[in-house]
């Protein structure tokens, strides 16, 4: 059954109707504290992408998102994102140097 629209405008349907409880399935959904629902992959990307100041807000209602899987502080989320960006830049430089 239709539950709403995800962060990218895609339809979100109940995992019961798709028959999946696998978190890796593209239609796997997550409910956040404010009762809105998103595809897990979309929500995971949203939660790990800046801005992080004052915590991530639900794009539908504007309330702060609380969820068991994403309980790190905004500061820690930003540090992890910055680390990943630096690592990606370093790998790109090595690839360029090695002409891969």
PDB file of N, CA and C in Angstrom:
ATOM      1  N   UNK A   1       0.834  -1.187   0.000  1.00  0.00           N
ATOM      2  CA  UNK A   1       0.000   0.000   0.000  1.00  0.00           C
ATOM      3  C   UNK A   1       0.879   1.250   0.000  1.00  0.00           C
ATOM      4  N   UNK A   2       0.385   2.307  -0.630  1.00  0.00           N
ATOM      5  CA  UNK A   2       1.113   3.566  -0.771  1.00  0.00           C
ATOM      6  C   UNK A   2       1.218   4.281   0.574  1.00  0.00           C
ATOM      7  N   UNK A   3       2.433   4.702   0.938  1.00  0.00           N
ATOM      8  CA  UNK A   3       2.651   5.378   2.220  1.00  0.00           C
ATOM      9  C   UNK A   3       3.007   6.854   2.065  1.00  0.00           C
ATOM     10  N   UNK A   4       3.412   7.267   0.883  1.00  0.00           N
ATOM     11  CA  UNK A   4       3.807   8.659   0.669  1.00  0.00           C
ATOM     12  C   UNK A   4       4.914   8.749  -0.350  1.00  0.00           C
ATOM     13  N   UNK A   5       5.582   9.906  -0.369  1.00  0.00           N
ATOM     14  CA  UNK A   5       6.689  10.131  -1.291  1.00  0.00           C
ATOM     15  C   UNK A   5       7.992  10.199  -0.522  1.00  0.00           C
ATOM     16  N   UNK A   6       9.043   9.670  -1.117  1.00  0.00           N
ATOM     17  CA  UNK A   6      10.364   9.666  -0.489  1.00  0.00           C
ATOM     18  C   UNK A   6      11.071  10.997  -0.774  1.00  0.00           C
ATOM     19  N   UNK A   7      12.315  11.110  -0.375  1.00  0.00           N
ATOM     20  CA  UNK A   7      13.094  12.330  -0.512  1.00  0.00           C
ATOM     21  C   UNK A   7      13.283  12.753  -1.963  1.00  0.00           C
ATOM     22  N   UNK A   8      13.265  11.805  -2.889  1.00  0.00           N
ATOM     23  CA  UNK A   8      13.476  12.113  -4.306  1.00  0.00           C
ATOM     24  C   UNK A   8      12.187  12.028  -5.111  1.00  0.00           C
ATOM     25  N   UNK A   9      11.051  12.047  -4.439  1.00  0.00           N
ATOM     26  CA  UNK A   9       9.771  12.032  -5.123  1.00  0.00           C
ATOM     27  C   UNK A   9       9.283  10.657  -5.536  1.00  0.00           C
ATOM     28  N   UNK A  10      10.012   9.602  -5.151  1.00  0.00           N
ATOM     29  CA  UNK A  10       9.593   8.241  -5.474  1.00  0.00           C
ATOM     30  C   UNK A  10       8.502   7.790  -4.511  1.00  0.00           C
ATOM     31  N   UNK A  11       7.612   6.947  -5.008  1.00  0.00           N
ATOM     32  CA  UNK A  11       6.547   6.412  -4.164  1.00  0.00           C
ATOM     33  C   UNK A  11       7.137   5.470  -3.120  1.00  0.00           C
ATOM     34  N   UNK A  12       6.644   5.562  -1.907  1.00  0.00           N
ATOM     35  CA  UNK A  12       7.030   4.652  -0.830  1.00  0.00           C
ATOM     36  C   UNK A  12       5.837   3.750  -0.573  1.00  0.00           C
ATOM     37  N   UNK A  13       6.083   2.445  -0.669  1.00  0.00           N
ATOM     38  CA  UNK A  13       5.020   1.476  -0.417  1.00  0.00           C
ATOM     39  C   UNK A  13       5.406   0.627   0.781  1.00  0.00           C
ATOM     40  N   UNK A  14       4.416   0.058   1.415  1.00  0.00           N
ATOM     41  CA  UNK A  14       4.635  -0.768   2.592  1.00  0.00           C
ATOM     42  C   UNK A  14       5.515  -1.957   2.249  1.00  0.00           C
ATOM     43  N   UNK A  15       6.463  -2.282   3.128  1.00  0.00           N
ATOM     44  CA  UNK A  15       7.309  -3.454   2.903  1.00  0.00           C
ATOM     45  C   UNK A  15       6.495  -4.728   2.977  1.00  0.00           C
ATOM     46  N   UNK A  16       5.357  -4.676   3.638  1.00  0.00           N
ATOM     47  CA  UNK A  16       4.492  -5.859   3.679  1.00  0.00           C
ATOM     48  C   UNK A  16       3.946  -6.157   2.289  1.00  0.00           C
ATOM     49  N   UNK A  17       3.623  -5.110   1.519  1.00  0.00           N
ATOM     50  CA  UNK A  17       3.085  -5.333   0.185  1.00  0.00           C
ATOM     51  C   UNK A  17       4.166  -5.752  -0.801  1.00  0.00           C
ATOM     52  N   UNK A  18       5.429  -5.350  -0.558  1.00  0.00           N
ATOM     53  CA  UNK A  18       6.508  -5.768  -1.448  1.00  0.00           C
ATOM     54  C   UNK A  18       7.093  -7.097  -0.991  1.00  0.00           C
ATOM     55  N   UNK A  19       6.746  -7.529   0.215  1.00  0.00           N
ATOM     56  CA  UNK A  19       7.215  -8.810   0.727  1.00  0.00           C
ATOM     57  C   UNK A  19       8.666  -8.807   1.154  1.00  0.00           C
ATOM     58  N   UNK A  20       9.231  -7.638   1.441  1.00  0.00           N
ATOM     59  CA  UNK A  20      10.640  -7.602   1.815  1.00  0.00           C
ATOM     60  C   UNK A  20      10.833  -7.055   3.224  1.00  0.00           C
ATOM     61  N   UNK A  21      11.709  -7.690   3.936  1.00  0.00           N
ATOM     62  CA  UNK A  21      12.168  -7.182   5.222  1.00  0.00           C
ATOM     63  C   UNK A  21      13.687  -7.032   5.181  1.00  0.00           C
ATOM     64  N   UNK A  22      14.255  -7.140   3.971  1.00  0.00           N
ATOM     65  CA  UNK A  22      15.695  -7.044   3.760  1.00  0.00           C
ATOM     66  C   UNK A  22      16.091  -5.586   3.632  1.00  0.00           C
ATOM     67  N   UNK A  23      16.952  -5.103   4.523  1.00  0.00           N
ATOM     68  CA  UNK A  23      17.355  -3.703   4.537  1.00  0.00           C
ATOM     69  C   UNK A  23      18.053  -3.297   3.240  1.00  0.00           C
ATOM     70  N   UNK A  24      18.624  -4.236   2.501  1.00  0.00           N
ATOM     71  CA  UNK A  24      19.309  -3.923   1.248  1.00  0.00           C
ATOM     72  C   UNK A  24      18.355  -3.822   0.056  1.00  0.00           C
ATOM     73  N   UNK A  25      17.123  -4.242   0.235  1.00  0.00           N
ATOM     74  CA  UNK A  25      16.143  -4.172  -0.848  1.00  0.00           C
ATOM     75  C   UNK A  25      15.818  -2.702  -1.129  1.00  0.00           C
ATOM     76  N   UNK A  26      15.738  -2.288  -2.401  1.00  0.00           N
ATOM     77  CA  UNK A  26      15.508  -0.874  -2.707  1.00  0.00           C
ATOM     78  C   UNK A  26      14.191  -0.309  -2.169  1.00  0.00           C
ATOM     79  N   UNK A  27      13.216  -1.158  -1.897  1.00  0.00           N
ATOM     80  CA  UNK A  27      11.933  -0.685  -1.398  1.00  0.00           C
ATOM     81  C   UNK A  27      11.802  -0.776   0.126  1.00  0.00           C
ATOM     82  N   UNK A  28      12.867  -1.187   0.822  1.00  0.00           N
ATOM     83  CA  UNK A  28      12.824  -1.282   2.283  1.00  0.00           C
ATOM     84  C   UNK A  28      12.592   0.115   2.854  1.00  0.00           C
ATOM     85  N   UNK A  29      11.655   0.239   3.772  1.00  0.00           N
ATOM     86  CA  UNK A  29      11.310   1.561   4.307  1.00  0.00           C
ATOM     87  C   UNK A  29      11.667   1.687   5.786  1.00  0.00           C
ATOM     88  N   UNK A  30      11.882   2.930   6.185  1.00  0.00           N
ATOM     89  CA  UNK A  30      12.167   3.272   7.579  1.00  0.00           C
ATOM     90  C   UNK A  30      11.154   4.326   8.031  1.00  0.00           C
ATOM     91  N   UNK A  31      10.600   4.131   9.214  1.00  0.00           N
ATOM     92  CA  UNK A  31       9.733   5.136   9.836  1.00  0.00           C
ATOM     93  C   UNK A  31      10.593   5.959  10.775  1.00  0.00           C
ATOM     94  N   UNK A  32      10.433   7.268  10.738  1.00  0.00           N
ATOM     95  CA  UNK A  32      11.154   8.127  11.667  1.00  0.00           C
ATOM     96  C   UNK A  32      10.195   8.576  12.768  1.00  0.00           C
ATOM     97  N   UNK A  33      10.726   9.216  13.782  1.00  0.00           N
ATOM     98  CA  UNK A  33       9.973   9.552  14.996  1.00  0.00           C
ATOM     99  C   UNK A  33       8.679  10.324  14.716  1.00  0.00           C
ATOM    100  N   UNK A  34       8.695  11.174  13.707  1.00  0.00           N
ATOM    101  CA  UNK A  34       7.515  11.990  13.388  1.00  0.00           C
ATOM    102  C   UNK A  34       6.477  11.217  12.576  1.00  0.00           C
ATOM    103  N   UNK A  35       6.712   9.938  12.370  1.00  0.00           N
ATOM    104  CA  UNK A  35       5.813   9.020  11.666  1.00  0.00           C
ATOM    105  C   UNK A  35       5.907   9.079  10.146  1.00  0.00           C
ATOM    106  N   UNK A  36       6.803   9.886   9.597  1.00  0.00           N
ATOM    107  CA  UNK A  36       6.968   9.879   8.153  1.00  0.00           C
ATOM    108  C   UNK A  36       7.846   8.688   7.762  1.00  0.00           C
ATOM    109  N   UNK A  37       7.717   8.270   6.533  1.00  0.00           N
ATOM    110  CA  UNK A  37       8.398   7.064   6.082  1.00  0.00           C
ATOM    111  C   UNK A  37       9.201   7.363   4.819  1.00  0.00           C
ATOM    112  N   UNK A  38      10.388   6.744   4.747  1.00  0.00           N
ATOM    113  CA  UNK A  38      11.300   6.957   3.621  1.00  0.00           C
ATOM    114  C   UNK A  38      11.954   5.636   3.251  1.00  0.00           C
ATOM    115  N   UNK A  39      12.427   5.534   2.003  1.00  0.00           N
ATOM    116  CA  UNK A  39      13.237   4.375   1.640  1.00  0.00           C
ATOM    117  C   UNK A  39      14.500   4.415   2.500  1.00  0.00           C
ATOM    118  N   UNK A  40      14.943   3.272   2.968  1.00  0.00           N
ATOM    119  CA  UNK A  40      16.135   3.226   3.827  1.00  0.00           C
ATOM    120  C   UNK A  40      17.340   3.869   3.144  1.00  0.00           C
ATOM    121  N   UNK A  41      17.578   3.517   1.889  1.00  0.00           N
ATOM    122  CA  UNK A  41      18.754   4.038   1.177  1.00  0.00           C
ATOM    123  C   UNK A  41      18.697   5.560   1.061  1.00  0.00           C
ATOM    124  N   UNK A  42      17.522   6.114   0.749  1.00  0.00           N
ATOM    125  CA  UNK A  42      17.368   7.573   0.641  1.00  0.00           C
ATOM    126  C   UNK A  42      17.621   8.245   1.993  1.00  0.00           C
ATOM    127  N   UNK A  43      17.043   7.676   3.043  1.00  0.00           N
ATOM    128  CA  UNK A  43      17.198   8.256   4.376  1.00  0.00           C
ATOM    129  C   UNK A  43      18.647   8.153   4.848  1.00  0.00           C
ATOM    130  N   UNK A  44      19.292   7.039   4.572  1.00  0.00           N
ATOM    131  CA  UNK A  44      20.687   6.853   4.963  1.00  0.00           C
ATOM    132  C   UNK A  44      21.571   7.902   4.290  1.00  0.00           C
ATOM    133  N   UNK A  45      21.367   8.125   3.000  1.00  0.00           N
ATOM    134  CA  UNK A  45      22.135   9.149   2.273  1.00  0.00           C
ATOM    135  C   UNK A  45      21.855  10.533   2.855  1.00  0.00           C
ATOM    136  N   UNK A  46      20.586  10.835   3.104  1.00  0.00           N
ATOM    137  CA  UNK A  46      20.199  12.129   3.657  1.00  0.00           C
ATOM    138  C   UNK A  46      20.837  12.361   5.023  1.00  0.00           C
ATOM    139  N   UNK A  47      20.834  11.345   5.865  1.00  0.00           N
ATOM    140  CA  UNK A  47      21.375  11.483   7.217  1.00  0.00           C
ATOM    141  C   UNK A  47      22.892  11.643   7.232  1.00  0.00           C
ATOM    142  N   UNK A  48      23.561  11.181   6.180  1.00  0.00           N
ATOM    143  CA  UNK A  48      25.029  11.224   6.129  1.00  0.00           C
ATOM    144  C   UNK A  48      25.572  12.336   5.239  1.00  0.00           C
ATOM    145  N   UNK A  49      24.709  13.276   4.831  1.00  0.00           N
ATOM    146  CA  UNK A  49      25.101  14.363   3.939  1.00  0.00           C
ATOM    147  C   UNK A  49      24.825  15.703   4.626  1.00  0.00           C
ATOM    148  N   UNK A  50      25.758  16.677   4.500  1.00  0.00           N
ATOM    149  CA  UNK A  50      25.533  17.975   5.142  1.00  0.00           C
ATOM    150  C   UNK A  50      24.307  18.684   4.566  1.00  0.00           C
ATOM    151  N   UNK A  51      23.780  19.655   5.291  1.00  0.00           N
ATOM    152  CA  UNK A  51      24.268  20.223   6.549  1.00  0.00           C
ATOM    153  C   UNK A  51      23.845  19.389   7.757  1.00  0.00           C
ATOM    154  N   UNK A  52      24.657  19.440   8.794  1.00  0.00           N
ATOM    155  CA  UNK A  52      24.404  18.669  10.005  1.00  0.00           C
ATOM    156  C   UNK A  52      24.022  19.540  11.199  1.00  0.00           C
ATOM    157  N   UNK A  53      24.167  20.859  11.085  1.00  0.00           N
ATOM    158  CA  UNK A  53      23.945  21.765  12.208  1.00  0.00           C
ATOM    159  C   UNK A  53      22.556  21.557  12.814  1.00  0.00           C
ATOM    160  N   UNK A  54      22.519  21.421  14.119  1.00  0.00           N
ATOM    161  CA  UNK A  54      21.275  21.238  14.886  1.00  0.00           C
ATOM    162  C   UNK A  54      20.536  19.952  14.542  1.00  0.00           C
ATOM    163  N   UNK A  55      21.213  18.986  13.962  1.00  0.00           N
ATOM    164  CA  UNK A  55      20.578  17.709  13.626  1.00  0.00           C
ATOM    165  C   UNK A  55      19.794  17.787  12.328  1.00  0.00           C
ATOM    166  N   UNK A  56      19.513  16.634  11.772  1.00  0.00           N
ATOM    167  CA  UNK A  56      18.776  16.569  10.505  1.00  0.00           C
ATOM    168  C   UNK A  56      17.287  16.724  10.771  1.00  0.00           C
ATOM    169  N   UNK A  57      16.624  17.430   9.893  1.00  0.00           N
ATOM    170  CA  UNK A  57      15.190  17.690  10.018  1.00  0.00           C
ATOM    171  C   UNK A  57      14.426  16.875   8.970  1.00  0.00           C
ATOM    172  N   UNK A  58      13.232  16.459   9.322  1.00  0.00           N
ATOM    173  CA  UNK A  58      12.360  15.765   8.394  1.00  0.00           C
ATOM    174  C   UNK A  58      12.014  16.737   7.267  1.00  0.00           C
ATOM    175  N   UNK A  59      12.237  16.357   6.008  1.00  0.00           N
ATOM    176  CA  UNK A  59      11.942  17.274   4.909  1.00  0.00           C
ATOM    177  C   UNK A  59      10.441  17.520   4.709  1.00  0.00           C
ATOM    178  N   UNK A  60       9.608  16.719   5.344  1.00  0.00           N
ATOM    179  CA  UNK A  60       8.168  16.883   5.194  1.00  0.00           C
ATOM    180  C   UNK A  60       7.600  17.822   6.255  1.00  0.00           C
ATOM    181  N   UNK A  61       7.931  17.571   7.530  1.00  0.00           N
ATOM    182  CA  UNK A  61       7.324  18.370   8.606  1.00  0.00           C
ATOM    183  C   UNK A  61       8.303  19.304   9.313  1.00  0.00           C
ATOM    184  N   UNK A  62       9.606  19.122   9.094  1.00  0.00           N
ATOM    185  CA  UNK A  62      10.599  19.996   9.705  1.00  0.00           C
ATOM    186  C   UNK A  62      11.018  19.619  11.116  1.00  0.00           C
ATOM    187  N   UNK A  63      10.441  18.549  11.682  1.00  0.00           N
ATOM    188  CA  UNK A  63      10.844  18.101  13.018  1.00  0.00           C
ATOM    189  C   UNK A  63      12.183  17.386  12.927  1.00  0.00           C
ATOM    190  N   UNK A  64      12.935  17.442  14.011  1.00  0.00           N
ATOM    191  CA  UNK A  64      14.231  16.752  14.039  1.00  0.00           C
ATOM    192  C   UNK A  64      14.009  15.248  13.926  1.00  0.00           C
ATOM    193  N   UNK A  65      14.849  14.613  13.130  1.00  0.00           N
ATOM    194  CA  UNK A  65      14.717  13.173  12.918  1.00  0.00           C
ATOM    195  C   UNK A  65      15.402  12.423  14.057  1.00  0.00           C
ATOM    196  N   UNK A  66      14.650  11.550  14.687  1.00  0.00           N
ATOM    197  CA  UNK A  66      15.180  10.649  15.706  1.00  0.00           C
ATOM    198  C   UNK A  66      14.940   9.235  15.202  1.00  0.00           C
ATOM    199  N   UNK A  67      15.993   8.438  15.194  1.00  0.00           N
ATOM    200  CA  UNK A  67      15.875   7.056  14.756  1.00  0.00           C
ATOM    201  C   UNK A  67      17.018   6.271  15.383  1.00  0.00           C
ATOM    202  N   UNK A  68      16.746   5.057  15.738  1.00  0.00           N
ATOM    203  CA  UNK A  68      17.732   4.200  16.404  1.00  0.00           C
ATOM    204  C   UNK A  68      19.001   4.015  15.571  1.00  0.00           C
ATOM    205  N   UNK A  69      18.878   3.963  14.263  1.00  0.00           N
ATOM    206  CA  UNK A  69      20.035   3.711  13.399  1.00  0.00           C
ATOM    207  C   UNK A  69      20.909   4.946  13.187  1.00  0.00           C
ATOM    208  N   UNK A  70      20.369   6.128  13.438  1.00  0.00           N
ATOM    209  CA  UNK A  70      21.110   7.368  13.215  1.00  0.00           C
ATOM    210  C   UNK A  70      21.076   8.208  14.477  1.00  0.00           C
ATOM    211  N   UNK A  71      21.757   7.752  15.513  1.00  0.00           N
ATOM    212  CA  UNK A  71      21.705   8.489  16.770  1.00  0.00           C
ATOM    213  C   UNK A  71      22.993   9.234  17.099  1.00  0.00           C
ATOM    214  N   UNK A  72      23.872   9.392  16.112  1.00  0.00           N
ATOM    215  CA  UNK A  72      25.096  10.144  16.359  1.00  0.00           C
ATOM    216  C   UNK A  72      24.794  11.635  16.422  1.00  0.00           C
ATOM    217  N   UNK A  73      25.668  12.363  17.090  1.00  0.00           N
ATOM    218  CA  UNK A  73      25.496  13.809  17.218  1.00  0.00           C
ATOM    219  C   UNK A  73      25.783  14.480  15.870  1.00  0.00           C
ATOM    220  N   UNK A  74      25.262  15.682  15.662  1.00  0.00           N
ATOM    221  CA  UNK A  74      25.575  16.400  14.426  1.00  0.00           C
ATOM    222  C   UNK A  74      27.084  16.594  14.232  1.00  0.00           C
ATOM    223  N   UNK A  75      27.801  16.809  15.327  1.00  0.00           N
ATOM    224  CA  UNK A  75      29.251  17.000  15.239  1.00  0.00           C
ATOM    225  C   UNK A  75      29.942  15.722  14.750  1.00  0.00           C
ATOM    226  N   UNK A  76      29.554  14.583  15.284  1.00  0.00           N
ATOM    227  CA  UNK A  76      30.145  13.321  14.866  1.00  0.00           C
ATOM    228  C   UNK A  76      29.792  13.010  13.412  1.00  0.00           C
ATOM    229  N   UNK A  77      28.555  13.274  13.024  1.00  0.00           N
ATOM    230  CA  UNK A  77      28.140  13.046  11.634  1.00  0.00           C
ATOM    231  C   UNK A  77      28.978  13.896  10.688  1.00  0.00           C
ATOM    232  N   UNK A  78      29.221  15.155  11.061  1.00  0.00           N
ATOM    233  CA  UNK A  78      30.026  16.033  10.219  1.00  0.00           C
ATOM    234  C   UNK A  78      31.477  15.568  10.149  1.00  0.00           C
ATOM    235  N   UNK A  79      32.035  15.110  11.287  1.00  0.00           N
ATOM    236  CA  UNK A  79      33.401  14.592  11.290  1.00  0.00           C
ATOM    237  C   UNK A  79      33.524  13.360  10.397  1.00  0.00           C
ATOM    238  N   UNK A  80      32.555  12.460  10.469  1.00  0.00           N
ATOM    239  CA  UNK A  80      32.588  11.261   9.627  1.00  0.00           C
ATOM    240  C   UNK A  80      32.476  11.620   8.150  1.00  0.00           C
ATOM    241  N   UNK A  81      31.610  12.587   7.826  1.00  0.00           N
ATOM    242  CA  UNK A  81      31.452  13.007   6.447  1.00  0.00           C
ATOM    243  C   UNK A  81      32.756  13.628   5.938  1.00  0.00           C
ATOM    244  N   UNK A  82      33.375  14.502   6.738  1.00  0.00           N
ATOM    245  CA  UNK A  82      34.630  15.152   6.344  1.00  0.00           C
ATOM    246  C   UNK A  82      35.734  14.114   6.147  1.00  0.00           C
ATOM    247  N   UNK A  83      35.790  13.116   7.025  1.00  0.00           N
ATOM    248  CA  UNK A  83      36.778  12.045   6.894  1.00  0.00           C
ATOM    249  C   UNK A  83      36.576  11.278   5.586  1.00  0.00           C
ATOM    250  N   UNK A  84      35.327  10.954   5.272  1.00  0.00           N
ATOM    251  CA  UNK A  84      35.038  10.222   4.032  1.00  0.00           C
ATOM    252  C   UNK A  84      35.411  11.057   2.811  1.00  0.00           C
ATOM    253  N   UNK A  85      35.124  12.360   2.849  1.00  0.00           N
ATOM    254  CA  UNK A  85      35.476  13.230   1.727  1.00  0.00           C
ATOM    255  C   UNK A  85      36.998  13.287   1.540  1.00  0.00           C
ATOM    256  N   UNK A  86      37.739  13.410   2.637  1.00  0.00           N
ATOM    257  CA  UNK A  86      39.197  13.455   2.563  1.00  0.00           C
ATOM    258  C   UNK A  86      39.746  12.134   2.023  1.00  0.00           C
ATOM    259  N   UNK A  87      39.186  11.030   2.474  1.00  0.00           N
ATOM    260  CA  UNK A  87      39.612   9.714   2.009  1.00  0.00           C
ATOM    261  C   UNK A  87      39.342   9.562   0.508  1.00  0.00           C
ATOM    262  N   UNK A  88      38.172   9.989   0.055  1.00  0.00           N
ATOM    263  CA  UNK A  88      37.837   9.914  -1.365  1.00  0.00           C
ATOM    264  C   UNK A  88      38.782  10.768  -2.210  1.00  0.00           C
ATOM    265  N   UNK A  89      39.121  11.973  -1.723  1.00  0.00           N
ATOM    266  CA  UNK A  89      40.069  12.839  -2.443  1.00  0.00           C
ATOM    267  C   UNK A  89      41.443  12.182  -2.525  1.00  0.00           C
ATOM    268  N   UNK A  90      41.892  11.594  -1.418  1.00  0.00           N
ATOM    269  CA  UNK A  90      43.191  10.941  -1.386  1.00  0.00           C
ATOM    270  C   UNK A  90      43.227   9.760  -2.358  1.00  0.00           C
ATOM    271  N   UNK A  91      42.173   8.965  -2.385  1.00  0.00           N
ATOM    272  CA  UNK A  91      42.120   7.841  -3.319  1.00  0.00           C
ATOM    273  C   UNK A  91      42.109   8.318  -4.766  1.00  0.00           C
ATOM    274  N   UNK A  92      41.439   9.413  -5.045  1.00  0.00           N
ATOM    275  CA  UNK A  92      41.415   9.973  -6.395  1.00  0.00           C
ATOM    276  C   UNK A  92      42.802  10.448  -6.804  1.00  0.00           C
ATOM    277  N   UNK A  93      43.515  11.068  -5.866  1.00  0.00           N
ATOM    278  CA  UNK A  93      44.877  11.524  -6.159  1.00  0.00           C
ATOM    279  C   UNK A  93      45.799  10.348  -6.434  1.00  0.00           C
ATOM    280  N   UNK A  94      45.691   9.290  -5.662  1.00  0.00           N
ATOM    281  CA  UNK A  94      46.511   8.093  -5.875  1.00  0.00           C
ATOM    282  C   UNK A  94      46.181   7.473  -7.225  1.00  0.00           C
ATOM    283  N   UNK A  95      44.897   7.406  -7.553  1.00  0.00           N
ATOM    284  CA  UNK A  95      44.483   6.846  -8.845  1.00  0.00           C
ATOM    285  C   UNK A  95      45.050   7.667  -9.988  1.00  0.00           C
ATOM    286  N   UNK A  96      44.992   9.007  -9.865  1.00  0.00           N
ATOM    287  CA  UNK A  96      45.562   9.873 -10.896  1.00  0.00           C
ATOM    288  C   UNK A  96      47.067   9.660 -11.019  1.00  0.00           C
ATOM    289  N   UNK A  97      47.736   9.556  -9.886  1.00  0.00           N
ATOM    290  CA  UNK A  97      49.177   9.355  -9.885  1.00  0.00           C
ATOM    291  C   UNK A  97      49.542   8.028 -10.530  1.00  0.00           C
ATOM    292  N   UNK A  98      48.774   6.988 -10.234  1.00  0.00           N
ATOM    293  CA  UNK A  98      49.042   5.657 -10.769  1.00  0.00           C
ATOM    294  C   UNK A  98      48.481   5.503 -12.186  1.00  0.00           C
ATOM    295  N   UNK A  99      47.734   6.516 -12.634  1.00  0.00           N
ATOM    296  CA  UNK A  99      47.093   6.518 -13.957  1.00  0.00           C
ATOM    297  C   UNK A  99      46.163   5.334 -14.121  1.00  0.00           C
ATOM    298  N   UNK A 100      45.335   5.140 -13.104  1.00  0.00           N
ATOM    299  CA  UNK A 100      44.361   4.034 -13.136  1.00  0.00           C
ATOM    300  C   UNK A 100      43.111   4.503 -13.838  1.00  0.00           C
TER     301      UNK A 100
END
